[in-house]
Short mmCIF file of C-alpha atoms and ligand atoms in Angstrom, two decimals:
data_model
loop_
_atom_site.label_atom_id
_atom_site.label_comp_id
_atom_site.label_asym_id
_atom_site.label_seq_id
_atom_site.Cartn_x
_atom_site.Cartn_y
_atom_site.Cartn_z
CA MET A 1 3.21 -6.61 35.16
CA THR A 2 -0.56 -6.30 34.65
CA ARG A 3 -2.14 -9.41 33.20
CA PRO A 4 -3.27 -9.42 29.57
CA ALA A 5 -7.03 -9.49 29.00
CA VAL A 6 -6.77 -12.93 27.42
CA ILE A 7 -5.83 -14.37 30.84
CA GLY A 8 -8.21 -12.29 32.91
CA GLY A 9 -6.79 -8.74 33.03
CA ASP A 10 -8.78 -5.64 32.15
CA PRO A 11 -8.68 -4.92 28.41
CA LEU A 12 -6.58 -1.90 27.45
CA PHE A 13 -9.25 -0.64 25.05
CA PRO A 14 -12.64 -1.64 26.43
CA GLY A 15 -14.34 0.38 23.67
CA GLY A 16 -12.01 -1.03 21.01
CA LEU A 17 -9.23 0.58 18.97
CA PRO A 18 -9.93 0.25 15.24
CA PHE A 19 -7.15 -0.63 12.83
CA ALA A 20 -7.74 2.37 10.60
CA ARG A 21 -10.18 5.15 9.87
CA PRO A 22 -10.28 6.96 6.56
CA SER A 23 -8.75 10.43 6.66
CA ALA A 24 -11.86 11.81 5.00
CA PRO A 25 -12.01 15.61 4.60
CA PRO A 26 -14.92 17.62 6.11
CA LEU A 27 -18.14 17.00 4.21
CA ASP A 28 -19.11 20.67 3.91
CA ARG A 29 -15.85 21.40 2.08
CA VAL A 30 -16.43 18.47 -0.26
CA VAL A 31 -19.97 19.63 -1.03
CA ALA A 32 -18.86 23.23 -1.65
CA ARG A 33 -16.10 21.94 -3.94
CA LEU A 34 -18.48 19.67 -5.86
CA ARG A 35 -21.41 22.08 -6.22
CA PRO A 36 -20.39 23.96 -9.41
CA SER A 37 -19.75 20.80 -11.42
CA TYR A 38 -22.80 19.08 -10.01
CA GLU A 39 -25.16 21.96 -10.75
CA ARG A 40 -23.83 22.22 -14.32
CA GLY A 41 -24.55 18.54 -14.82
CA VAL A 42 -20.87 17.59 -15.10
CA LEU A 43 -20.60 14.38 -13.12
CA THR A 44 -17.48 12.74 -14.46
CA ASN A 45 -14.12 13.62 -15.99
CA GLY A 46 -14.71 17.37 -15.62
CA PRO A 47 -12.94 20.39 -14.12
CA LEU A 48 -12.54 18.83 -10.67
CA VAL A 49 -10.72 15.83 -12.14
CA ALA A 50 -8.46 18.24 -14.05
CA ALA A 51 -7.90 20.30 -10.89
CA PHE A 52 -7.01 17.20 -8.91
CA GLU A 53 -4.54 16.13 -11.58
CA ALA A 54 -2.94 19.58 -11.59
CA ALA A 55 -2.64 19.52 -7.80
CA VAL A 56 -0.93 16.11 -7.92
CA GLU A 57 1.45 17.27 -10.68
CA GLU A 58 2.44 20.28 -8.60
CA ARG A 59 2.74 18.40 -5.34
CA LEU A 60 4.80 15.51 -6.78
CA GLN A 61 6.73 17.64 -9.28
CA VAL A 62 5.80 15.44 -12.23
CA PRO A 63 4.62 16.67 -15.62
CA HIS A 64 1.69 14.28 -15.98
CA ALA A 65 -0.92 12.97 -13.55
CA ILE A 66 -3.81 10.91 -14.91
CA ALA A 67 -6.70 10.32 -12.51
CA VAL A 68 -8.33 6.90 -12.76
CA SER A 69 -11.12 4.94 -11.11
CA ASN A 70 -8.74 3.06 -8.79
CA CYS A 71 -5.12 1.96 -8.49
CA THR A 72 -5.82 -1.49 -9.93
CA SER A 73 -7.25 -0.04 -13.15
CA GLY A 74 -4.28 2.34 -13.27
CA LEU A 75 -1.81 -0.54 -13.05
CA LEU A 76 -3.80 -2.47 -15.68
CA LEU A 77 -3.65 0.48 -18.05
CA VAL A 78 0.05 1.20 -17.56
CA LEU A 79 1.01 -2.40 -18.36
CA ARG A 80 -1.46 -2.45 -21.29
CA VAL A 81 -0.24 0.80 -22.81
CA LEU A 82 3.40 -0.34 -22.58
CA GLU A 83 2.38 -3.19 -24.95
CA LEU A 84 4.28 -5.86 -23.07
CA SER A 85 4.37 -9.59 -23.48
CA GLY A 86 6.22 -12.24 -21.52
CA SER A 87 6.70 -12.11 -17.78
CA ALA A 88 6.58 -9.45 -15.08
CA VAL A 89 9.13 -9.56 -12.27
CA LEU A 90 7.51 -8.32 -9.08
CA PRO A 91 7.68 -8.91 -5.33
CA SER A 92 5.48 -11.49 -3.64
CA PHE A 93 5.39 -9.38 -0.47
CA THR A 94 2.79 -6.92 -1.79
CA PHE A 95 -0.96 -6.62 -2.23
CA SER A 96 -2.59 -9.00 -4.69
CA ALA A 97 -3.50 -6.22 -7.15
CA THR A 98 0.17 -5.75 -8.11
CA ALA A 99 0.29 -9.29 -9.50
CA HIS A 100 -3.28 -9.23 -10.80
CA ALA A 101 -2.48 -6.26 -13.03
CA ALA A 102 0.26 -8.32 -14.68
CA ALA A 103 -1.92 -11.42 -14.94
CA TRP A 104 -4.82 -9.50 -16.54
CA ASN A 105 -2.37 -8.32 -19.20
CA GLY A 106 -1.33 -11.88 -19.97
CA LEU A 107 2.04 -11.36 -18.28
CA GLU A 108 3.26 -14.22 -16.14
CA PRO A 109 4.32 -13.04 -12.69
CA VAL A 110 7.83 -14.03 -11.60
CA PHE A 111 7.88 -13.45 -7.86
CA ALA A 112 11.00 -11.94 -6.34
CA GLU A 113 12.16 -11.91 -2.72
CA CYS A 114 11.85 -9.04 -0.29
CA ASP A 115 14.36 -7.51 2.10
CA PRO A 116 13.90 -8.93 5.61
CA ASP A 117 14.15 -5.51 7.32
CA THR A 118 12.55 -3.02 4.94
CA PHE A 119 10.18 -5.56 3.28
CA GLN A 120 10.92 -3.81 -0.03
CA VAL A 121 11.68 -5.83 -3.16
CA ASP A 122 15.10 -7.49 -2.98
CA LEU A 123 16.81 -5.96 -5.98
CA ALA A 124 19.60 -8.54 -6.10
CA ASP A 125 16.97 -11.26 -6.45
CA ALA A 126 14.98 -9.19 -8.95
CA ARG A 127 18.17 -8.74 -10.98
CA ASP A 128 18.62 -12.52 -11.03
CA CYS A 129 15.00 -13.01 -12.15
CA LEU A 130 15.23 -10.57 -15.03
CA PRO A 131 17.70 -12.39 -17.30
CA ALA A 132 16.68 -15.80 -15.91
CA SER A 133 13.25 -15.35 -17.41
CA ASP A 134 14.51 -14.23 -20.80
CA ASP A 135 11.06 -13.07 -21.77
CA ALA A 136 10.98 -10.63 -18.83
CA ALA A 137 9.09 -7.59 -20.03
CA VAL A 138 8.83 -5.35 -16.97
CA LEU A 139 9.92 -4.86 -13.37
CA VAL A 140 7.15 -3.82 -10.98
CA ALA A 141 7.98 -2.72 -7.43
CA THR A 142 5.78 -1.63 -4.53
CA HIS A 143 6.52 1.13 -2.02
CA VAL A 144 5.68 -1.12 0.91
CA PHE A 145 3.50 0.34 3.69
CA GLY A 146 4.21 3.86 2.43
CA ALA A 147 7.99 3.66 2.84
CA PRO A 148 9.72 4.31 -0.46
CA ALA A 149 11.35 1.39 -2.24
CA PRO A 150 15.01 1.92 -3.26
CA ALA A 151 13.77 3.65 -6.38
CA VAL A 152 16.99 4.88 -8.01
CA GLU A 153 18.62 1.50 -7.43
CA ALA A 154 15.56 -0.20 -8.96
CA GLU A 155 15.83 2.10 -11.98
CA ALA A 156 19.44 0.97 -12.45
CA VAL A 157 18.41 -2.71 -12.30
CA ALA A 158 15.61 -2.17 -14.83
CA THR A 159 17.80 -0.13 -17.17
CA ALA A 160 20.56 -2.76 -17.09
CA ALA A 161 17.99 -5.43 -18.00
CA GLY A 162 16.44 -3.23 -20.69
CA VAL A 163 12.93 -3.33 -19.23
CA PRO A 164 10.60 -0.57 -18.02
CA LEU A 165 10.05 -0.08 -14.29
CA VAL A 166 6.58 0.55 -12.89
CA PHE A 167 5.82 1.33 -9.27
CA ASP A 168 2.76 0.26 -7.36
CA ALA A 169 2.69 3.41 -5.26
CA ALA A 170 -0.73 2.65 -3.75
CA HIS A 171 0.50 3.44 -0.22
CA ALA A 172 2.91 6.22 -0.95
CA LEU A 173 1.28 9.52 -1.93
CA GLY A 174 3.47 12.03 -0.09
CA ALA A 175 6.43 9.72 0.51
CA LEU A 176 9.95 10.98 -0.22
CA ARG A 177 12.91 8.91 -1.37
CA GLN A 178 16.07 10.77 -0.28
CA GLY A 179 14.12 14.01 -0.54
CA ARG A 180 12.59 13.24 -3.95
CA PRO A 181 8.82 12.76 -4.14
CA VAL A 182 7.58 9.29 -4.97
CA GLY A 183 5.71 9.72 -8.26
CA GLY A 184 8.67 10.63 -10.45
CA PHE A 185 10.46 7.28 -10.50
CA GLY A 186 10.39 4.59 -13.17
CA ILE A 187 8.27 4.93 -16.31
CA ALA A 188 5.11 5.39 -14.22
CA GLU A 189 3.86 5.21 -10.65
CA VAL A 190 0.29 4.40 -9.63
CA PHE A 191 -1.35 5.62 -6.43
CA SER A 192 -4.53 4.45 -4.72
CA LEU A 193 -7.14 6.76 -3.21
CA SER A 194 -9.18 4.03 -1.52
CA PRO A 195 -10.31 4.59 2.08
CA THR A 196 -7.25 3.21 3.92
CA LYS A 197 -4.70 5.14 1.86
CA PRO A 198 -3.08 8.48 2.82
CA VAL A 199 -5.23 10.47 0.36
CA VAL A 200 -8.79 9.26 -0.19
CA ALA A 201 -11.41 9.69 -2.88
CA GLY A 202 -13.73 6.89 -1.77
CA GLU A 203 -12.51 4.86 -4.72
CA GLY A 204 -9.86 6.32 -6.98
CA GLY A 205 -6.34 6.27 -8.23
CA VAL A 206 -3.83 8.43 -10.02
CA ILE A 207 -0.98 7.58 -12.40
CA THR A 208 2.08 9.81 -12.64
CA THR A 209 4.64 9.78 -15.43
CA ARG A 210 7.29 11.96 -17.05
CA ASP A 211 6.56 10.41 -20.47
CA SER A 212 4.11 12.57 -22.43
CA GLN A 213 3.35 9.91 -25.05
CA LEU A 214 2.56 7.39 -22.33
CA ALA A 215 0.39 9.99 -20.56
CA GLU A 216 -1.63 10.61 -23.72
CA ARG A 217 -2.23 6.91 -24.28
CA LEU A 218 -3.20 6.46 -20.62
CA ARG A 219 -5.82 9.21 -21.08
CA TRP A 220 -7.20 7.34 -24.09
CA GLY A 221 -6.97 4.08 -22.20
CA ARG A 222 -9.08 5.22 -19.28
CA ASP A 223 -11.76 6.18 -21.84
CA TYR A 224 -12.09 2.82 -23.69
CA GLY A 225 -9.01 3.58 -25.81
CA ASN A 226 -10.83 6.51 -27.41
CA PRO A 227 -8.72 9.57 -28.25
CA GLY A 228 -11.92 11.59 -28.85
CA ASP A 229 -12.98 10.47 -32.32
CA TYR A 230 -14.57 7.19 -31.16
CA ASP A 231 -12.09 5.28 -33.30
CA THR A 232 -10.53 3.37 -30.39
CA ARG A 233 -6.79 2.73 -30.78
CA PHE A 234 -6.64 -0.28 -28.47
CA PRO A 235 -9.06 -2.08 -26.14
CA GLY A 236 -9.17 0.32 -23.20
CA LEU A 237 -11.20 0.40 -20.02
CA ASN A 238 -13.70 2.71 -18.51
CA ALA A 239 -11.36 3.82 -15.75
CA ARG A 240 -12.45 7.43 -15.45
CA MET A 241 -12.70 9.30 -12.17
CA SER A 242 -16.02 10.97 -11.36
CA GLU A 243 -16.33 14.60 -10.28
CA LEU A 244 -17.76 13.38 -6.97
CA HIS A 245 -14.63 11.40 -6.24
CA ALA A 246 -12.38 14.21 -7.43
CA ALA A 247 -14.06 16.64 -5.00
CA VAL A 248 -13.21 14.33 -2.10
CA ALA A 249 -9.69 13.75 -3.44
CA ILE A 250 -8.90 17.48 -3.80
CA GLU A 251 -9.96 18.20 -0.24
CA SER A 252 -8.15 15.13 1.06
CA LEU A 253 -4.94 16.10 -0.76
CA ALA A 254 -5.13 19.54 0.87
CA GLU A 255 -4.87 17.80 4.24
CA LEU A 256 -2.00 15.52 3.26
CA ASP A 257 0.82 17.45 4.93
CA ALA A 258 -0.99 17.65 8.26
CA ASN A 259 -1.95 14.01 7.93
CA LEU A 260 1.63 12.90 7.18
CA ALA A 261 3.03 14.90 10.08
CA LEU A 262 0.58 13.24 12.44
CA ARG A 263 1.19 9.76 11.08
CA ASN A 264 4.95 10.23 11.40
CA GLN A 265 4.54 11.48 14.98
CA LEU A 266 2.48 8.44 15.89
CA ALA A 267 4.99 6.13 14.21
CA ALA A 268 7.89 7.74 16.09
CA ARG A 269 6.01 7.31 19.35
CA TYR A 270 5.35 3.64 18.54
CA ARG A 271 9.02 3.13 17.72
CA SER A 272 10.20 4.54 21.02
CA ALA A 273 7.55 2.66 23.02
CA LEU A 274 8.52 -0.60 21.32
CA THR A 275 12.30 -0.30 21.79
CA SER A 276 11.93 -1.86 25.25
CA VAL A 277 10.05 -4.90 23.91
CA ASP A 278 12.33 -7.78 22.92
CA GLY A 279 11.29 -9.76 19.86
CA VAL A 280 9.61 -6.92 17.98
CA ALA A 281 11.30 -5.28 14.97
CA VAL A 282 9.69 -2.28 13.31
CA GLN A 283 9.85 -2.00 9.50
CA ALA A 284 13.16 -0.31 8.67
CA VAL A 285 12.89 3.01 6.83
CA ALA A 286 16.12 4.33 5.32
CA ASP A 287 17.62 7.52 6.78
CA GLY A 288 16.59 10.44 4.64
CA ASP A 289 13.37 8.77 3.48
CA LEU A 290 9.87 9.87 4.47
CA SER A 291 7.21 7.19 4.83
CA THR A 292 3.50 7.91 4.72
CA TYR A 293 3.06 5.15 7.31
CA LYS A 294 0.04 3.92 5.43
CA ASP A 295 0.75 1.01 7.76
CA PHE A 296 2.91 0.73 10.86
CA THR A 297 4.21 -2.80 10.65
CA ILE A 298 6.28 -4.90 13.02
CA ALA A 299 7.85 -8.33 12.63
CA VAL A 300 7.63 -10.71 15.55
CA ASP A 301 10.58 -12.89 16.55
CA GLU A 302 8.71 -15.73 18.19
CA GLY A 303 11.69 -16.96 20.18
CA ALA A 304 12.42 -13.58 21.73
CA LEU A 305 8.82 -12.43 22.25
CA GLY A 306 7.67 -15.82 23.54
CA LEU A 307 4.61 -15.69 21.28
CA SER A 308 3.98 -16.36 17.63
CA ARG A 309 2.61 -13.57 15.44
CA ASP A 310 -0.79 -15.28 15.34
CA LEU A 311 -0.92 -15.61 19.11
CA LEU A 312 -0.03 -11.95 19.45
CA VAL A 313 -2.89 -11.03 17.09
CA THR A 314 -5.29 -12.99 19.29
CA VAL A 315 -3.96 -11.40 22.48
CA LEU A 316 -4.27 -7.89 21.04
CA GLU A 317 -7.78 -8.62 19.82
CA ARG A 318 -8.74 -9.44 23.41
CA GLU A 319 -7.30 -6.09 24.50
CA GLY A 320 -9.67 -4.46 21.99
CA ILE A 321 -6.87 -3.75 19.50
CA ASP A 322 -7.61 -4.44 15.84
CA THR A 323 -4.62 -5.46 13.70
CA ARG A 324 -3.92 -6.84 10.18
CA ARG A 325 -1.47 -9.48 8.98
CA TYR A 326 -0.28 -7.46 5.96
CA PHE A 327 0.90 -9.15 3.67
CA TRP A 328 -0.05 -12.66 4.59
CA PRO A 329 -0.39 -14.97 2.81
CA PRO A 330 2.29 -13.73 0.41
CA VAL A 331 0.95 -13.43 -3.13
CA HIS A 332 3.01 -16.33 -4.56
CA ARG A 333 1.05 -18.60 -2.19
CA HIS A 334 -2.41 -17.30 -3.16
CA GLN A 335 -4.67 -19.85 -4.82
CA ALA A 336 -4.88 -17.43 -7.74
CA TYR A 337 -1.20 -18.17 -8.49
CA ALA A 338 -1.18 -21.90 -7.75
CA ARG A 339 -0.32 -22.61 -11.39
CA THR A 340 2.47 -20.04 -11.62
CA PRO A 341 5.92 -21.70 -11.62
CA ARG A 342 7.18 -21.74 -8.04
CA ARG A 343 10.37 -20.13 -6.84
CA ASP A 344 11.50 -20.69 -3.28
CA LEU A 345 11.02 -17.45 -1.38
CA PRO A 346 12.18 -18.20 2.17
CA VAL A 347 12.69 -14.56 3.18
CA THR A 348 9.24 -13.61 1.94
CA ASP A 349 7.66 -16.59 3.68
CA ALA A 350 9.39 -15.67 6.94
CA ALA A 351 8.40 -12.00 6.66
CA ALA A 352 4.78 -12.77 5.77
CA GLY A 353 4.60 -15.22 8.66
CA SER A 354 5.89 -12.75 11.23
CA VAL A 355 4.40 -9.36 10.34
CA VAL A 356 1.54 -7.57 11.97
CA SER A 357 0.35 -4.05 11.23
CA LEU A 358 -0.77 -2.05 14.25
CA PRO A 359 -3.51 0.61 14.39
CA LEU A 360 -2.51 3.97 12.98
CA PHE A 361 -4.93 6.66 11.83
CA THR A 362 -5.45 10.37 12.18
CA GLY A 363 -7.63 10.69 15.24
CA MET A 364 -5.47 8.34 17.28
CA ILE A 365 -3.69 10.02 20.17
CA PRO A 366 -0.05 9.32 21.11
CA ASP A 367 -1.21 7.69 24.34
CA ASP A 368 -2.99 5.04 22.24
CA THR A 369 0.33 3.96 20.72
CA ASP A 370 1.84 3.64 24.19
CA ARG A 371 -1.04 1.45 25.28
CA VAL A 372 -0.75 -0.80 22.22
CA ALA A 373 2.96 -1.23 22.99
CA GLU A 374 1.96 -1.95 26.59
CA GLY A 375 -0.38 -4.67 25.34
CA ILE A 376 2.50 -6.33 23.49
CA ALA A 377 4.81 -6.04 26.52
CA ARG A 378 2.17 -7.55 28.81
CA ALA A 379 1.64 -10.45 26.44
CA SER A 380 5.37 -11.11 26.33
CA ALA A 381 5.75 -10.90 30.11
CA HIS A 382 3.03 -13.55 30.51
CA ALA A 383 3.92 -15.47 27.37
CA GLU A 384 3.80 -19.02 28.76
CA GLU A 385 0.47 -18.59 30.46
CA VAL A 386 -1.00 -16.84 27.41
CA ALA A 387 0.21 -19.55 25.04
CA ALA A 388 -1.19 -22.32 27.24
CA LYS A 389 -4.54 -20.59 27.58
CA VAL A 390 -4.98 -19.79 23.90
CA ARG A 391 -3.88 -23.26 22.79
CA ARG A 392 -6.43 -24.81 25.09
CA ALA A 393 -9.16 -22.49 23.85
CA ALA A 394 -8.63 -22.89 20.12
CA PRO A 395 -6.66 -24.97 17.69
CA ALA A 396 -3.55 -23.15 16.50
CA PRO A 397 -4.18 -21.06 13.37
CA ARG A 398 -2.67 -22.62 10.28
C1 PLP B 1 -4.77 -0.81 -2.02
C2 PLP B 1 -3.71 -1.36 -2.90
C3 PLP B 1 -3.90 -1.55 -4.27
C4 PLP B 1 -5.25 -1.42 -4.91
O1 PLP B 1 -5.75 -0.12 -4.89
P1 PLP B 1 -7.24 0.12 -5.40
O2 PLP B 1 -7.30 1.62 -5.52
O3 PLP B 1 -8.14 -0.42 -4.35
O4 PLP B 1 -7.40 -0.56 -6.71
C5 PLP B 1 -2.83 -1.92 -5.06
N1 PLP B 1 -1.63 -2.16 -4.52
C6 PLP B 1 -1.39 -2.02 -3.20
C7 PLP B 1 -0.01 -2.27 -2.68
C8 PLP B 1 -2.44 -1.65 -2.34
O5 PLP B 1 -2.24 -1.58 -1.04
#
């Protein structure tokens, strides 16, 4: 088999294959959409924000969508408005913002395990954490990489423990859990519209909820806690969305179906190209679920592939292929949480140490996925030589 670039072969992508590119809508459509607000001098929280919220409500079949400045501020506000105190049970295998939102609200994170195949929160472990920390105030779960978490099952766990359930749905606008749109589960779900997410605003987020009282307080909360009379009801944020961002978001949302179809096609192509490579497991997505494939993530079995995850990352880099080690390090090992009481999370540690997300963006062609898979197969076929070469060239990554 052809030699990998790291040991002298020709790189598969001499011009480079980026990890992601924002699925940004055409600029002329954004400008046309923005013009009426802009020319009337309405720059924030105007008709475009309302139109975006209405489009999300319709698309996700939820009664309330509240646009915010980003997903992190949305999570902050949800946990603030629920008036919680105590601890927040949440997965460690997620993005840092999930835990930060709890920490900023004075809630102590209690990190739960993840499932080794789906990477979603391990609900049996979460169930154990809920009564164990008898001040548990909330369960927060992430829809990991755009694949829906077991949402109904999570609702049952939260209900049994008597705590609200909030979803970090940053990756999952457009995802379906057994046919039901993500956005309607738990007490609230919070989406991100930052550049790597399936719908983009530049910076932005949107909260969805079925609870009208919560929705009203979230609207106050994004405006300093002000219901309109300047007599703030609680210390809120400025977490409003601007009209400029809403114009981008509306046009991006209009492209979501095409975008999801393409991402799912690319993911299916990756899956079939990777079936012949031993030592690579693709994130499991339950039958009947639709993932946004915000990320296409594999786990490396070092023994079977012949290479560690970190070696594979180096090899792919030399082929011109940009990758990410999402989510490594796992959040419970971040310096930010060094003083949080430690639980042993062996499954999470193993997952975080073996995952790598491969390039996937609209604009990629199916042939690109085949060539990325080819890069992994080449590396495996020449594993010993590659490992010797890379070890000589650089000290092993920690
Ligand atoms: C991107 C991301 C966030 C943060 O979203 P922002 O809109 O950038 O605040 C939160 N959680 C997860 C899982 C993410 O991937």
